[in-house]
PDB file of C-alpha atoms and ligand atoms in Angstrom:
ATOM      1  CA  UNK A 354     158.912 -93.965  -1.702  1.00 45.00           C
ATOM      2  CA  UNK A 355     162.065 -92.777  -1.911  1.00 48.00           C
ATOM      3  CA  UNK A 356     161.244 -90.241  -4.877  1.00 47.00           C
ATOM      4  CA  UNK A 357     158.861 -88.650  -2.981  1.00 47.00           C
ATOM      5  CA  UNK A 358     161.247 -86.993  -0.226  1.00 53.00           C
ATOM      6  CA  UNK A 359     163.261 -85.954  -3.451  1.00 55.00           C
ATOM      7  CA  UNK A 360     160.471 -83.521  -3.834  1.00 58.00           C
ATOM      8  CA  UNK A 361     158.561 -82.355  -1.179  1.00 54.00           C
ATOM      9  CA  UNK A 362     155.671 -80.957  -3.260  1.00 55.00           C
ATOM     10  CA  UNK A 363     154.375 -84.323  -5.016  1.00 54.00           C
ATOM     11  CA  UNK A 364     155.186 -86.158  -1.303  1.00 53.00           C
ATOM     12  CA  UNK A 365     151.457 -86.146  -0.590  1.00 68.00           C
ATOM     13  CA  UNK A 366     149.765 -86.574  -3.755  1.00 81.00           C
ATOM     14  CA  UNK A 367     146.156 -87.371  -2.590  1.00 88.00           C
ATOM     15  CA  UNK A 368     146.214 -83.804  -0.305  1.00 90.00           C
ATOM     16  CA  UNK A 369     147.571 -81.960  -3.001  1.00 88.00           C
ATOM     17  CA  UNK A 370     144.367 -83.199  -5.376  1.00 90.00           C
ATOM     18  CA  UNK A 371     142.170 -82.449  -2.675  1.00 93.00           C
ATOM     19  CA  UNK A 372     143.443 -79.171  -2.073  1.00 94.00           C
ATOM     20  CA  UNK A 373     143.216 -78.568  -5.840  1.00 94.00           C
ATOM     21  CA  UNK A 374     139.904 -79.458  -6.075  1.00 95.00           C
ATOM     22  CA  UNK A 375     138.856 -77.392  -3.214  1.00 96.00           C
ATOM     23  CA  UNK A 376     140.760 -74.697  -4.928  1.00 96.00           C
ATOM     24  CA  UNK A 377     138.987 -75.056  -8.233  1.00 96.00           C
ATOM     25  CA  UNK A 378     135.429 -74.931  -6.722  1.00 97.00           C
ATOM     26  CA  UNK A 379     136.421 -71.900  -5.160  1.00 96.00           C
ATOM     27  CA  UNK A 380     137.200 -70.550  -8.540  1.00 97.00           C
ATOM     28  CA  UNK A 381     138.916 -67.637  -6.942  1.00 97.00           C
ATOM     29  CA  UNK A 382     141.310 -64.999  -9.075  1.00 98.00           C
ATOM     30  CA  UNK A 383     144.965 -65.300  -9.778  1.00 98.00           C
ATOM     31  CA  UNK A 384     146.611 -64.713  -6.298  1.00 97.00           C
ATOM     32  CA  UNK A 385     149.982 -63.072  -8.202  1.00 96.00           C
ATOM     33  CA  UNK A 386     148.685 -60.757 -10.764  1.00 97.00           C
ATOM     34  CA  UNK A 387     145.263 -60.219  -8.776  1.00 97.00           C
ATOM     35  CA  UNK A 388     143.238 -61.043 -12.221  1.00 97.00           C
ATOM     36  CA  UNK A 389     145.368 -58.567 -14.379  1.00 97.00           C
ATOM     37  CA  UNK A 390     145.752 -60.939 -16.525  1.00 97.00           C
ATOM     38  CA  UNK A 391     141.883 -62.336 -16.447  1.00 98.00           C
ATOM     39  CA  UNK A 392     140.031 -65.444 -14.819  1.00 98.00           C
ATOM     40  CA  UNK A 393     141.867 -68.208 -14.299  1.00 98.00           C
ATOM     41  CA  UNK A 394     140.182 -70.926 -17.179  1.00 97.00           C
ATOM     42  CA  UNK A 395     139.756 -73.739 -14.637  1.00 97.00           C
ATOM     43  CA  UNK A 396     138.304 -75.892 -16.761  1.00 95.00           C
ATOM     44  CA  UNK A 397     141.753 -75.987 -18.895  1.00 96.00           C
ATOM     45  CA  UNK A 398     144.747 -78.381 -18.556  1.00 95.00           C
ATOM     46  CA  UNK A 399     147.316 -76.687 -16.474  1.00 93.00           C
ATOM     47  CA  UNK A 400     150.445 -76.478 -19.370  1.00 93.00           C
ATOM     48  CA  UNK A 401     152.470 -73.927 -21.302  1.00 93.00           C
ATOM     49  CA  UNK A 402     149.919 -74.386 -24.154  1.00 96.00           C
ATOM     50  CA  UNK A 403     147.222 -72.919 -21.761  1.00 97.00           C
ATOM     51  CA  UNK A 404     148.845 -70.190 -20.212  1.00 97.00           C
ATOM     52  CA  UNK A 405     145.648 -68.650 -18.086  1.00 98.00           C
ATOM     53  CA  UNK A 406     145.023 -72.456 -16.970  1.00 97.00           C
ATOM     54  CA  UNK A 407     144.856 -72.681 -13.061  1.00 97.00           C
ATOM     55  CA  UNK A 408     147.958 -73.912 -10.718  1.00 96.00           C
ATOM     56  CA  UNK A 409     148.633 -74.085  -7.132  1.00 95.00           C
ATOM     57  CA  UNK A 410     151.083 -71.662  -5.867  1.00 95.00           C
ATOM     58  CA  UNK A 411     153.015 -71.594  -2.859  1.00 93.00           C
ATOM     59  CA  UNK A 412     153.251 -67.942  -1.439  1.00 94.00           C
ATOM     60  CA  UNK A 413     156.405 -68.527   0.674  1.00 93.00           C
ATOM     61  CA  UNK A 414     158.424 -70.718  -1.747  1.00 90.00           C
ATOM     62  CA  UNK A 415     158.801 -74.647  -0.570  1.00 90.00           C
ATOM     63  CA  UNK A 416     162.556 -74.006  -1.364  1.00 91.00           C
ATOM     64  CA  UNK A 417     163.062 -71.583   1.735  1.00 93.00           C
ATOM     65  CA  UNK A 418     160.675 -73.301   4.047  1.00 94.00           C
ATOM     66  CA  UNK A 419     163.464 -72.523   6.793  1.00 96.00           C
ATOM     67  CA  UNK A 420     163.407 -69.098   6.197  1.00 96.00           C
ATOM     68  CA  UNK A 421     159.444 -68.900   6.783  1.00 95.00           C
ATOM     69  CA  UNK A 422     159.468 -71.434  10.045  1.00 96.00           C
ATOM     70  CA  UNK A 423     158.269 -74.323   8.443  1.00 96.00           C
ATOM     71  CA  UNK A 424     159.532 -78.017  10.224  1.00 96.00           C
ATOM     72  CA  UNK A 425     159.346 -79.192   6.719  1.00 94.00           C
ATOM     73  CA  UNK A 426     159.532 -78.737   2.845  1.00 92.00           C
ATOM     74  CA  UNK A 427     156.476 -80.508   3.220  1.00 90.00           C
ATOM     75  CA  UNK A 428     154.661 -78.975   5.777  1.00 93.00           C
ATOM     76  CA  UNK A 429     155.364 -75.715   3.856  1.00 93.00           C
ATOM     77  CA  UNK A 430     153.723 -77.437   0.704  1.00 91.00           C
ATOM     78  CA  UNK A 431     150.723 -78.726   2.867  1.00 92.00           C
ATOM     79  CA  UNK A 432     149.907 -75.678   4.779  1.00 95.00           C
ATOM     80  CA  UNK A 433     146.668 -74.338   3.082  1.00 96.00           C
ATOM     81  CA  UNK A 434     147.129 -70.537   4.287  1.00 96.00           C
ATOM     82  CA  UNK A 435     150.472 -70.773   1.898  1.00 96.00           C
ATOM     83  CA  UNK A 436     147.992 -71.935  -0.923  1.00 96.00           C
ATOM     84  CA  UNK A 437     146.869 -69.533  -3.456  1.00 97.00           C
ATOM     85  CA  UNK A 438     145.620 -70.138  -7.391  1.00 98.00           C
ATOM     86  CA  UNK A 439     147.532 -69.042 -10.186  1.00 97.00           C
ATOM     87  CA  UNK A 440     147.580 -68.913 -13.845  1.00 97.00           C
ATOM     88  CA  UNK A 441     150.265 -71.103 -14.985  1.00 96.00           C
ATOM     89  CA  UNK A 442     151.754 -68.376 -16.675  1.00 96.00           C
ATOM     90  CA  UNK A 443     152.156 -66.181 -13.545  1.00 96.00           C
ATOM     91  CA  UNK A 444     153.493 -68.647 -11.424  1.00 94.00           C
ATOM     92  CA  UNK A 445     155.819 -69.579 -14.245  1.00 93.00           C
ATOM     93  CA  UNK A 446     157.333 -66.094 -14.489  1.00 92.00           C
ATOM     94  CA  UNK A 447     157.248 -66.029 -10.561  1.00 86.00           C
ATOM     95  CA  UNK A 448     159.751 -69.015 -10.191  1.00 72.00           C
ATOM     96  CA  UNK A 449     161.597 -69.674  -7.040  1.00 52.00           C
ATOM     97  CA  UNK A 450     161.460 -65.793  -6.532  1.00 54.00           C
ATOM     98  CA  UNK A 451     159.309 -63.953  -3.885  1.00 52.00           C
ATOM     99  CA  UNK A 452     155.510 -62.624  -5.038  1.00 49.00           C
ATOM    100  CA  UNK A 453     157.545 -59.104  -5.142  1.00 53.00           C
ATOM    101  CA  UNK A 454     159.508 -60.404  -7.947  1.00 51.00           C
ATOM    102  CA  UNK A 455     156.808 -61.429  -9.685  1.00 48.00           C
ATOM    103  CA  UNK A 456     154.475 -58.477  -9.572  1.00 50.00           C
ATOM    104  CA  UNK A 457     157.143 -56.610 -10.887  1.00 51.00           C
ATOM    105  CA  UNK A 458     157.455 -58.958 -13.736  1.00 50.00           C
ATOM    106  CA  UNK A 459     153.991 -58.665 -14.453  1.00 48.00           C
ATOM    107  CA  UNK A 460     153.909 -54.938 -14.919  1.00 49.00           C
ATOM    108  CA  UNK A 461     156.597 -55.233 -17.312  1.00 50.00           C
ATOM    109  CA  UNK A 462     154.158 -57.207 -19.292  1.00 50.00           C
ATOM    110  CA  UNK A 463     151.890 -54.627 -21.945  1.00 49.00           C
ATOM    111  CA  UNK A 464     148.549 -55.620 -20.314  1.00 48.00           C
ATOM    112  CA  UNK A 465     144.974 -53.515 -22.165  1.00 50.00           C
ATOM    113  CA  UNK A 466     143.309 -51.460 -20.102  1.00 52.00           C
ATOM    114  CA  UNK A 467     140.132 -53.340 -20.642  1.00 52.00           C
ATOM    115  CA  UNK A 468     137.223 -53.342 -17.495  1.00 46.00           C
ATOM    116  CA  UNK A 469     139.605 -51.620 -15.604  1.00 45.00           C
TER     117      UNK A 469
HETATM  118 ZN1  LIG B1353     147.778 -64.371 -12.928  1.00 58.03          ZN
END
């Protein structure tokens, strides 16, 4: 499939539905904003209409698999330790920028005090 070399992170669909499905039962917090932001609604479709909904996110982006040592775009998509859940909101903000970017992106955001 030609396509899928085109983008490295749909090349293995079946792994990456496994891997969210392992991630789901987990049911762990957002890995960017740490939960700021909440739980991540897992039972939600992942879209811009459901910003809390849950999404894989790399933590060293696909794009500069080089730069981390990867062989691959793929194998940097793949590798489980560079798995983390997200809200689809935080990974949105996050981009192709580093996990620094995004924190700092987050605090910009007016977030209530609530539990904490
Ligand atoms: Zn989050």
């Amino acid at each position: 499939m030609p396509s899928a070399k085109a983008n490295p992170r749909y090349a293995n669909g079946a792994l990456r539905r496994k891997y969210r499905a392992r991630m789901a039962a987990m049911g762990g917090a957002c890995g960017i904003c740490k939960g700021r932001l909440g739980p991540i609604r897992y039972d939600e479709p992942s879209d811009a209409a459901h910003p809390l909904s849950f999404v894989i996110d790399e933590i060293r982006p696909v794009s500069r698999w080089r730069q981390f040592g990867y062989a691959s775009p793929r194998a940097a998509a793949e590798d489980w330790d560079n798995l983390q859940p997200a809200h689809w909101i935080c990974n949105a903000r996050k981009g192709a920028g580093t996990g620094t970017q995004a924190q700092k992106n987050i605090k910009e955001i007016n977030i209530p005090d609530g539990s904490w």
